[in-house]
Structure formats: C-alpha cells, structure tokens
Short mmCIF file of C-alpha atoms in Angstrom, two decimals:
data_model
loop_
_atom_site.label_atom_id
_atom_site.label_comp_id
_atom_site.label_asym_id
_atom_site.label_seq_id
_atom_site.Cartn_x
_atom_site.Cartn_y
_atom_site.Cartn_z
CA MET I 1 -72.67 -115.63 112.14
CA LYS I 2 -69.00 -115.35 111.12
CA ALA I 3 -66.76 -117.78 109.25
CA THR I 4 -63.37 -117.86 107.53
CA ALA I 5 -62.47 -119.93 104.47
CA LYS I 6 -59.49 -120.57 102.24
CA ALA I 7 -59.37 -121.49 98.55
CA HIS I 8 -56.67 -122.00 95.93
CA PRO I 9 -56.70 -120.36 92.48
CA ILE I 10 -57.10 -122.40 89.31
CA GLN I 11 -55.06 -122.96 86.18
CA GLY I 12 -57.42 -123.48 83.27
CA LEU I 13 -56.66 -126.65 81.31
CA VAL I 14 -59.67 -126.49 79.00
CA LYS I 15 -60.77 -122.93 79.57
CA TYR I 16 -64.26 -121.50 79.32
CA HIS I 17 -64.69 -118.39 77.20
CA GLY I 18 -67.82 -116.28 77.14
CA MET I 19 -71.11 -116.53 79.02
CA ARG I 20 -74.62 -117.26 77.78
CA ASP I 21 -76.00 -115.60 80.95
CA GLU I 22 -73.90 -112.85 82.52
CA GLU I 23 -75.99 -112.50 85.67
CA LEU I 24 -75.83 -116.19 86.61
CA ARG I 25 -72.45 -116.52 84.89
CA LEU I 26 -73.46 -119.57 82.91
CA PRO I 27 -70.66 -120.36 80.44
CA TYR I 28 -71.19 -121.41 76.84
CA HIS I 29 -69.30 -124.66 77.33
CA ASP I 30 -67.69 -126.97 79.91
CA SER I 31 -64.27 -126.29 81.41
CA ILE I 32 -61.60 -128.19 83.35
CA SER I 33 -58.89 -126.81 85.63
CA VAL I 34 -56.40 -127.64 88.37
CA CYS I 35 -55.94 -125.69 91.60
CA THR I 36 -52.46 -124.38 92.45
CA ALA I 37 -51.09 -124.36 96.00
CA PRO I 38 -49.83 -122.93 98.29
CA SER I 39 -51.15 -119.77 96.57
CA HIS I 40 -54.50 -118.99 98.14
CA THR I 41 -57.17 -116.50 99.15
CA ARG I 42 -58.38 -116.30 102.74
CA THR I 43 -61.72 -114.63 103.44
CA THR I 44 -63.71 -113.85 106.56
CA ALA I 45 -67.42 -113.02 106.24
CA ALA I 46 -69.89 -112.06 108.95
CA PHE I 47 -73.60 -111.29 108.89
CA ASP I 48 -73.91 -108.32 111.25
CA PRO I 49 -77.32 -106.84 112.15
CA SER I 50 -75.59 -103.70 113.49
CA LEU I 51 -74.28 -102.71 110.03
CA GLU I 52 -76.28 -100.31 107.89
CA GLU I 53 -74.63 -101.43 104.65
CA ASP I 54 -72.30 -104.13 103.37
CA VAL I 55 -68.57 -103.58 103.81
CA TYR I 56 -66.17 -105.25 101.35
CA GLU I 57 -62.38 -105.15 101.67
CA ILE I 58 -59.69 -106.96 99.66
CA ASP I 59 -55.98 -106.76 100.48
CA GLY I 60 -56.55 -103.81 102.77
CA GLU I 61 -58.55 -101.71 100.30
CA ALA I 62 -62.28 -101.00 100.12
CA VAL I 63 -63.94 -102.57 97.09
CA GLU I 64 -66.22 -100.40 94.98
CA GLY I 65 -67.71 -100.31 91.48
CA ARG I 66 -67.85 -103.49 89.43
CA GLY I 67 -65.83 -105.44 91.98
CA ALA I 68 -68.40 -104.69 94.69
CA GLU I 69 -71.25 -105.63 92.34
CA ARG I 70 -69.73 -109.07 91.78
CA ILE I 71 -69.27 -109.69 95.50
CA ARG I 72 -72.81 -108.49 96.16
CA ALA I 73 -74.17 -111.01 93.65
CA VAL I 74 -72.73 -113.82 95.77
CA VAL I 75 -73.73 -112.21 99.09
CA ASP I 76 -77.31 -111.59 97.93
CA HIS I 77 -77.68 -115.16 96.73
CA VAL I 78 -76.55 -116.52 100.11
CA ARG I 79 -78.91 -114.11 101.88
CA GLU I 80 -81.74 -115.42 99.71
CA LEU I 81 -80.85 -119.07 100.34
CA ALA I 82 -80.57 -118.52 104.10
CA GLY I 83 -83.58 -116.24 104.42
CA VAL I 84 -81.60 -113.51 106.20
CA ASP I 85 -81.36 -109.80 105.45
CA HIS I 86 -78.42 -108.76 107.67
CA ARG I 87 -75.65 -106.67 106.16
CA VAL I 88 -72.27 -108.35 105.64
CA ARG I 89 -68.71 -107.49 106.58
CA PHE I 90 -66.35 -109.13 104.12
CA VAL I 91 -62.53 -109.06 104.38
CA SER I 92 -60.26 -110.97 102.00
CA GLU I 93 -56.49 -111.39 101.54
CA ASN I 94 -54.49 -112.97 98.71
CA SER I 95 -51.12 -114.68 99.17
CA PHE I 96 -50.13 -113.98 95.55
CA ARG I 97 -50.08 -111.09 93.09
CA THR I 98 -53.45 -110.50 91.45
CA ASN I 99 -54.58 -109.37 87.99
CA ILE I 100 -51.60 -110.83 86.12
CA GLY I 101 -53.23 -114.04 84.91
CA PHE I 102 -53.10 -116.41 87.88
CA GLY I 103 -56.78 -116.88 88.68
CA SER I 104 -57.28 -114.58 91.67
CA SER I 105 -61.00 -114.28 90.96
CA SER I 106 -61.36 -118.06 91.17
CA SER I 107 -59.85 -118.39 94.64
CA GLY I 108 -61.43 -115.12 95.74
CA PHE I 109 -65.02 -116.08 94.99
CA ALA I 110 -64.52 -119.69 96.08
CA ALA I 111 -63.31 -118.56 99.51
CA ALA I 112 -66.12 -115.98 99.62
CA ALA I 113 -68.81 -118.54 98.86
CA MET I 114 -67.41 -121.03 101.36
CA ALA I 115 -67.20 -118.44 104.15
CA LEU I 116 -70.63 -116.93 103.43
CA VAL I 117 -72.40 -120.29 103.28
CA GLU I 118 -70.80 -121.34 106.58
CA ALA I 119 -71.57 -118.00 108.25
CA ALA I 120 -75.19 -118.24 107.14
CA GLY I 121 -75.53 -121.70 108.67
CA LEU I 122 -76.37 -123.41 105.37
CA ASP I 123 -75.73 -127.15 104.96
CA MET I 124 -74.47 -127.53 101.39
CA THR I 125 -72.15 -129.90 99.53
CA ARG I 126 -69.15 -128.51 97.65
CA PRO I 127 -70.82 -129.02 94.24
CA GLU I 128 -73.77 -127.04 95.61
CA ILE I 129 -71.46 -124.32 96.98
CA SER I 130 -69.79 -124.20 93.57
CA THR I 131 -73.05 -122.78 92.16
CA VAL I 132 -72.86 -119.97 94.72
CA ALA I 133 -69.23 -119.16 93.83
CA ARG I 134 -70.10 -119.27 90.12
CA ARG I 135 -72.21 -116.12 90.51
CA GLY I 136 -69.00 -114.21 91.15
CA SER I 137 -66.76 -116.05 88.68
CA SER I 138 -67.38 -119.22 86.69
CA SER I 139 -63.82 -120.37 87.38
CA ALA I 140 -64.48 -120.06 91.12
CA ALA I 141 -66.90 -122.98 90.90
CA ARG I 142 -63.94 -125.26 90.13
CA ALA I 143 -61.85 -123.74 92.93
CA VAL I 144 -64.56 -124.82 95.38
CA THR I 145 -64.27 -128.51 94.49
CA GLY I 146 -60.49 -128.19 94.08
CA ALA I 147 -57.63 -130.19 92.57
CA PHE I 148 -58.65 -131.26 89.03
CA SER I 149 -62.28 -130.19 88.56
CA HIS I 150 -64.84 -130.03 85.76
CA LEU I 151 -67.51 -127.33 85.51
CA ARG I 152 -70.38 -128.44 83.31
CA THR I 153 -72.38 -125.92 81.34
CA GLY I 154 -76.13 -125.68 81.80
CA LEU I 155 -79.08 -123.35 82.26
CA ASN I 156 -79.56 -123.83 86.00
CA ASP I 157 -77.76 -124.66 89.24
CA GLU I 158 -78.64 -128.35 89.02
CA ASP I 159 -76.66 -128.70 85.79
CA CYS I 160 -74.05 -125.92 85.94
CA ARG I 161 -71.93 -127.03 88.88
CA SER I 162 -68.43 -128.34 89.46
CA GLU I 163 -67.25 -131.87 90.23
CA ARG I 164 -63.80 -133.17 91.07
CA ILE I 165 -62.00 -135.53 88.67
CA GLU I 166 -59.94 -138.23 90.39
CA THR I 167 -56.53 -138.69 88.76
CA GLY I 168 -53.12 -140.09 89.57
CA LEU I 169 -51.49 -136.83 88.46
CA GLU I 170 -52.24 -134.96 91.69
CA ASP I 171 -49.07 -135.98 93.54
CA ASP I 172 -46.51 -135.61 90.75
CA LEU I 173 -47.57 -132.37 89.06
CA ARG I 174 -45.40 -129.30 89.66
CA VAL I 175 -46.21 -125.89 88.24
CA VAL I 176 -43.55 -123.25 87.71
CA ALA I 177 -45.27 -119.88 87.47
CA GLY I 178 -43.53 -117.37 85.23
CA MET I 179 -44.80 -114.01 86.48
CA VAL I 180 -45.07 -111.50 83.63
CA PRO I 181 -46.59 -108.34 85.14
CA SER I 182 -49.17 -107.01 82.73
CA TYR I 183 -52.65 -106.02 83.90
CA LYS I 184 -55.41 -107.94 82.17
CA GLU I 185 -59.19 -107.49 81.96
CA THR I 186 -60.81 -110.92 81.69
CA GLU I 187 -64.44 -109.90 82.10
CA ALA I 188 -64.41 -107.62 79.05
CA ALA I 189 -63.00 -110.43 76.90
CA HIS I 190 -65.78 -112.78 78.03
CA GLU I 191 -68.42 -110.21 77.15
CA GLU I 192 -67.38 -110.07 73.49
CA ALA I 193 -66.42 -113.74 73.08
CA ALA I 194 -69.17 -114.69 70.65
CA GLU I 195 -68.28 -111.80 68.33
CA SER I 196 -65.01 -113.40 67.25
CA HIS I 197 -65.17 -115.28 63.95
CA MET I 198 -63.07 -117.97 65.66
CA PHE I 199 -65.63 -118.57 68.40
CA GLU I 200 -67.77 -121.04 66.44
CA SER I 201 -64.64 -122.98 65.52
CA ARG I 202 -63.74 -123.20 69.21
CA MET I 203 -67.25 -124.33 70.08
CA ALA I 204 -67.08 -127.02 67.39
CA HIS I 205 -64.08 -128.77 68.95
CA ILE I 206 -64.35 -127.93 72.65
CA HIS I 207 -66.67 -130.83 73.57
CA GLY I 208 -64.27 -133.36 72.09
CA GLN I 209 -61.39 -131.69 73.89
CA ILE I 210 -63.25 -131.93 77.22
CA ALA I 211 -63.78 -135.66 76.64
CA GLU I 212 -60.11 -136.15 75.73
CA MET I 213 -58.97 -134.21 78.81
CA ARG I 214 -61.17 -136.23 81.17
CA ASP I 215 -59.86 -139.45 79.63
CA ALA I 216 -56.22 -138.34 79.90
CA LEU I 217 -56.69 -137.32 83.54
CA ARG I 218 -58.39 -140.57 84.52
CA ALA I 219 -55.56 -142.48 82.83
CA GLY I 220 -52.95 -140.39 84.65
CA ASP I 221 -51.35 -139.52 81.31
CA PHE I 222 -49.18 -136.45 81.98
CA GLU I 223 -48.02 -135.81 78.43
CA ARG I 224 -51.48 -136.06 76.87
CA THR I 225 -53.09 -133.95 79.61
CA PHE I 226 -50.72 -131.02 79.34
CA GLU I 227 -50.28 -131.18 75.59
CA LEU I 228 -54.06 -130.68 75.43
CA ALA I 229 -53.77 -127.78 77.90
CA GLU I 230 -51.02 -126.16 75.83
CA HIS I 231 -53.09 -126.38 72.64
CA ASP I 232 -56.15 -125.04 74.43
CA SER I 233 -54.17 -121.98 75.51
CA LEU I 234 -53.38 -121.23 71.86
CA SER I 235 -57.00 -121.82 70.84
CA LEU I 236 -58.23 -119.41 73.50
CA ALA I 237 -55.74 -116.75 72.42
CA ALA I 238 -56.86 -117.08 68.81
CA THR I 239 -60.41 -116.36 69.92
CA THR I 240 -59.62 -113.41 72.19
CA MET I 241 -57.25 -111.82 69.66
CA THR I 242 -59.86 -111.93 66.90
CA GLY I 243 -62.66 -110.33 68.90
CA PRO I 244 -63.74 -106.70 68.36
CA ALA I 245 -61.20 -105.32 70.86
CA GLY I 246 -58.35 -107.46 69.53
CA TRP I 247 -57.12 -108.47 72.98
CA VAL I 248 -53.40 -109.33 72.89
CA TYR I 249 -52.31 -110.27 76.40
CA TRP I 250 -48.93 -111.78 75.69
CA GLN I 251 -45.72 -109.83 76.28
CA PRO I 252 -42.22 -110.54 74.86
CA GLN I 253 -41.31 -112.52 77.98
CA THR I 254 -44.44 -114.66 77.51
CA ILE I 255 -43.19 -115.76 74.07
CA GLU I 256 -39.68 -116.25 75.43
CA ILE I 257 -41.02 -118.69 78.04
CA PHE I 258 -43.02 -120.54 75.35
CA ASN I 259 -39.86 -121.00 73.28
CA ALA I 260 -37.77 -122.05 76.29
CA VAL I 261 -40.36 -124.70 77.21
CA ARG I 262 -40.39 -126.11 73.70
CA GLU I 263 -36.59 -126.25 73.63
CA LEU I 264 -36.53 -128.14 76.93
CA ARG I 265 -39.04 -130.61 75.52
CA THR I 266 -37.31 -131.23 72.20
CA GLU I 267 -33.63 -130.85 73.11
CA GLU I 268 -33.53 -132.27 76.67
CA ASP I 269 -36.57 -134.58 76.51
CA VAL I 270 -38.07 -132.93 79.60
CA PRO I 271 -41.83 -133.49 80.14
CA VAL I 272 -42.86 -129.83 80.22
CA TYR I 273 -45.71 -127.82 78.71
CA PHE I 274 -46.83 -124.20 78.91
CA SER I 275 -50.31 -122.93 79.62
CA VAL I 276 -51.79 -119.43 79.84
CA ASP I 277 -55.18 -118.06 80.76
CA THR I 278 -56.26 -114.57 79.67
CA GLY I 279 -53.04 -112.87 80.72
CA ALA I 280 -49.32 -112.56 80.05
CA SER I 281 -48.09 -114.78 82.88
CA VAL I 282 -47.30 -118.42 82.13
CA TYR I 283 -47.97 -121.70 83.92
CA VAL I 284 -45.21 -124.17 83.12
CA ASN I 285 -46.32 -127.72 83.91
CA THR I 286 -43.79 -130.43 84.67
CA THR I 287 -43.11 -133.28 87.10
CA ALA I 288 -41.40 -133.39 90.50
CA ASP I 289 -38.26 -134.99 88.98
CA HIS I 290 -37.72 -132.12 86.55
CA VAL I 291 -39.02 -129.05 88.39
CA ASP I 292 -35.57 -127.74 89.42
CA ARG I 293 -34.32 -127.64 85.83
CA VAL I 294 -37.58 -126.16 84.55
CA GLU I 295 -37.61 -123.37 87.15
CA GLU I 296 -33.99 -122.54 86.30
CA VAL I 297 -34.85 -122.14 82.61
CA VAL I 298 -37.99 -120.08 83.26
CA ALA I 299 -36.07 -117.77 85.62
CA ASP I 300 -33.42 -117.28 82.90
CA CYS I 301 -36.16 -115.59 80.87
CA GLY I 302 -35.88 -112.68 83.31
CA VAL I 303 -39.11 -113.26 85.23
CA GLU I 304 -39.96 -113.89 88.86
CA THR I 305 -40.99 -117.49 89.48
CA ARG I 306 -43.13 -119.42 91.93
CA ARG I 307 -43.27 -123.19 92.42
CA TRP I 308 -46.71 -124.67 92.99
CA GLU I 309 -48.33 -128.05 93.55
CA VAL I 310 -51.92 -129.25 93.26
CA GLY I 311 -54.26 -127.50 95.69
CA GLY I 312 -57.24 -129.13 97.34
CA PRO I 313 -60.84 -127.92 97.67
CA ALA I 314 -61.98 -124.73 99.41
CA ARG I 315 -62.36 -125.27 103.12
CA VAL I 316 -63.55 -123.58 106.29
CA LEU I 317 -60.78 -122.57 108.71
CA ASP I 318 -60.69 -122.43 112.51
CA GLU I 319 -61.89 -119.32 114.32
CA ASP I 320 -58.34 -118.18 115.10
CA ALA I 321 -57.68 -117.75 111.35
CA ALA I 322 -60.28 -114.97 111.06
CA LEU I 323 -59.21 -111.65 109.51
CA PHE I 324 -61.30 -109.62 111.98
#
C-alpha cells in the first residue's frame, strides 16, 4: 500500500479568495489557473500497519502544527473513503522554492492526494481526486486536473471539483518567474477575506470574469486571457490590502517587474503580462517567440528567474521514483 505521485504548482489566472467552509475548503467563488512545469512536487505515501502514528516529512523536515493538520485532513478523508485505519508515512519533496508565491501548496496537496488515493487502492477520476486534494488547499484541486483548469464553487464534492479547459494556448505559453523572496501567509488572508469592504465588489464581478476567461481560453486568445489575469491580480491585491490585517505582499522589486512588463508591452509591442498570487514573486506570461527578451528584462530587475511551460495533470509515478 505505497505509491508515489508528481504534480505541478498553479498560477492563478482568476484567483479564489476566501472560503465559505474552512474545513472542506469550499471557496466563495470559482477560480481558473494554469499549471507551471517543470516545477513540481513529488510525494510518496504508504499505509503502514506497523506505525503507531502518522509520519509527515517535507523537504527533509518533519511537519508539525498547522501544516500537519492540513495533511491529516487529506489523509483522514482517504482513510474514510477506503475504509482503512492504518497509519501513514508521507514524504514529499519540492523542486522549487516554497512560500514565496509560486503555489507550493497546490502541487503539494495534489501530489499528496494522488499518491494517497493510489496507495489506498481507490479507483477515482481526476475530478474526483481533485475533491480530495481540495481538503488541503483549494488550489490543489486544479493542480490535480492540470494545465488550464477550472474549480467550480459549491457546497459538496459533486459540485466543488476541478475540470480541465481545453485551449490552444498550452503549447505556446511561456512563464518567466521573477523570484522575489518574501515569506507570505496565504491562509490568514483567506480567513479574513470577507471582512474587506472590497470583497463584495470582487464578488460582484468575478462570475463575469470567469466567463470571459473561459471564452478567451477556448478561443486561444493570448492577449485577452493574460490581460484578464493581470487585472485579476490587481483586484485580488485590492481585497487583501483592505482587509483587517492590511496585507501588503508586494516588494519594491515586484513593482519594478510590473513597470518593466508594461514598458515591454507599450514600447516594444511584446505580448507580455504580469500576474501575482498572494505573494511578492511575479509570473510574467509571454509566448515562445518572445521569452528570451522577456527573461532578460525581468532578470535586469535584480531577481532570480525561472522559465516555465504549461504543466500537465498530477500523475502516479513508477515504483523506482519512490522517496522511501
């Protein structure tokens, strides 16, 4: 009863903010994202009757406190679905730096759900597995189905699950990641989302934005898709910054990258748009023809860069890929 899985993190395009149910992690509204590769999380999970308690390890360190609680929520749900009560050994590794705004919780819980479901011997589709991953992180649901995916809101697992959106943008999209190291705390921002006076304004337009994003993706319209993503990033920031804690994630280099992207777009006619989640690091979205120039400009802002493409769905790996 052991399995290993791999999943790619997501870039939010129309981002969810806040949860109507924190235990089941049911978001207030729909969300759409794209997975970024080759960045990934690899996780091995085993149900072991010889263990007296669960063992969780991420990047070589034991997981305790709130992190362990979130993993346990996924583990317990799989135990319930499979009708087993064995303890679990869980080991996970990330190929990219975490907690700087690049979706490590999405790939982490997607890989966890995929590995746990396989180890438990459950026969589930990816949309069904997305409801398992969602219990750890709502964004992880979209990392399960991969590429461009849409998580629908709802009050149960039948409604609140992820589905993949087919689009012609998968092959041409390139993402230059501008890594601005600044620790961020996403969960706390979600908890106070509805207390911002901007939250109702966001809720009023988000459904139309979801419809526009789906339409742009199905049409393969790069400019419209990533212009919408850029505006959504600003809308999200307005909401987080006006909550009780006044979360301001951006750093000076974040703004510098924003300005550099806009200059490339207006002065050199490069198809390029910025996007940020709840963090200081920046996704810079462009096409394969322009990625060299875009990465050069982002690097000139004094940040470390990574070049990513569209990542596929979470998947089970061969036995020789196991972490233990």
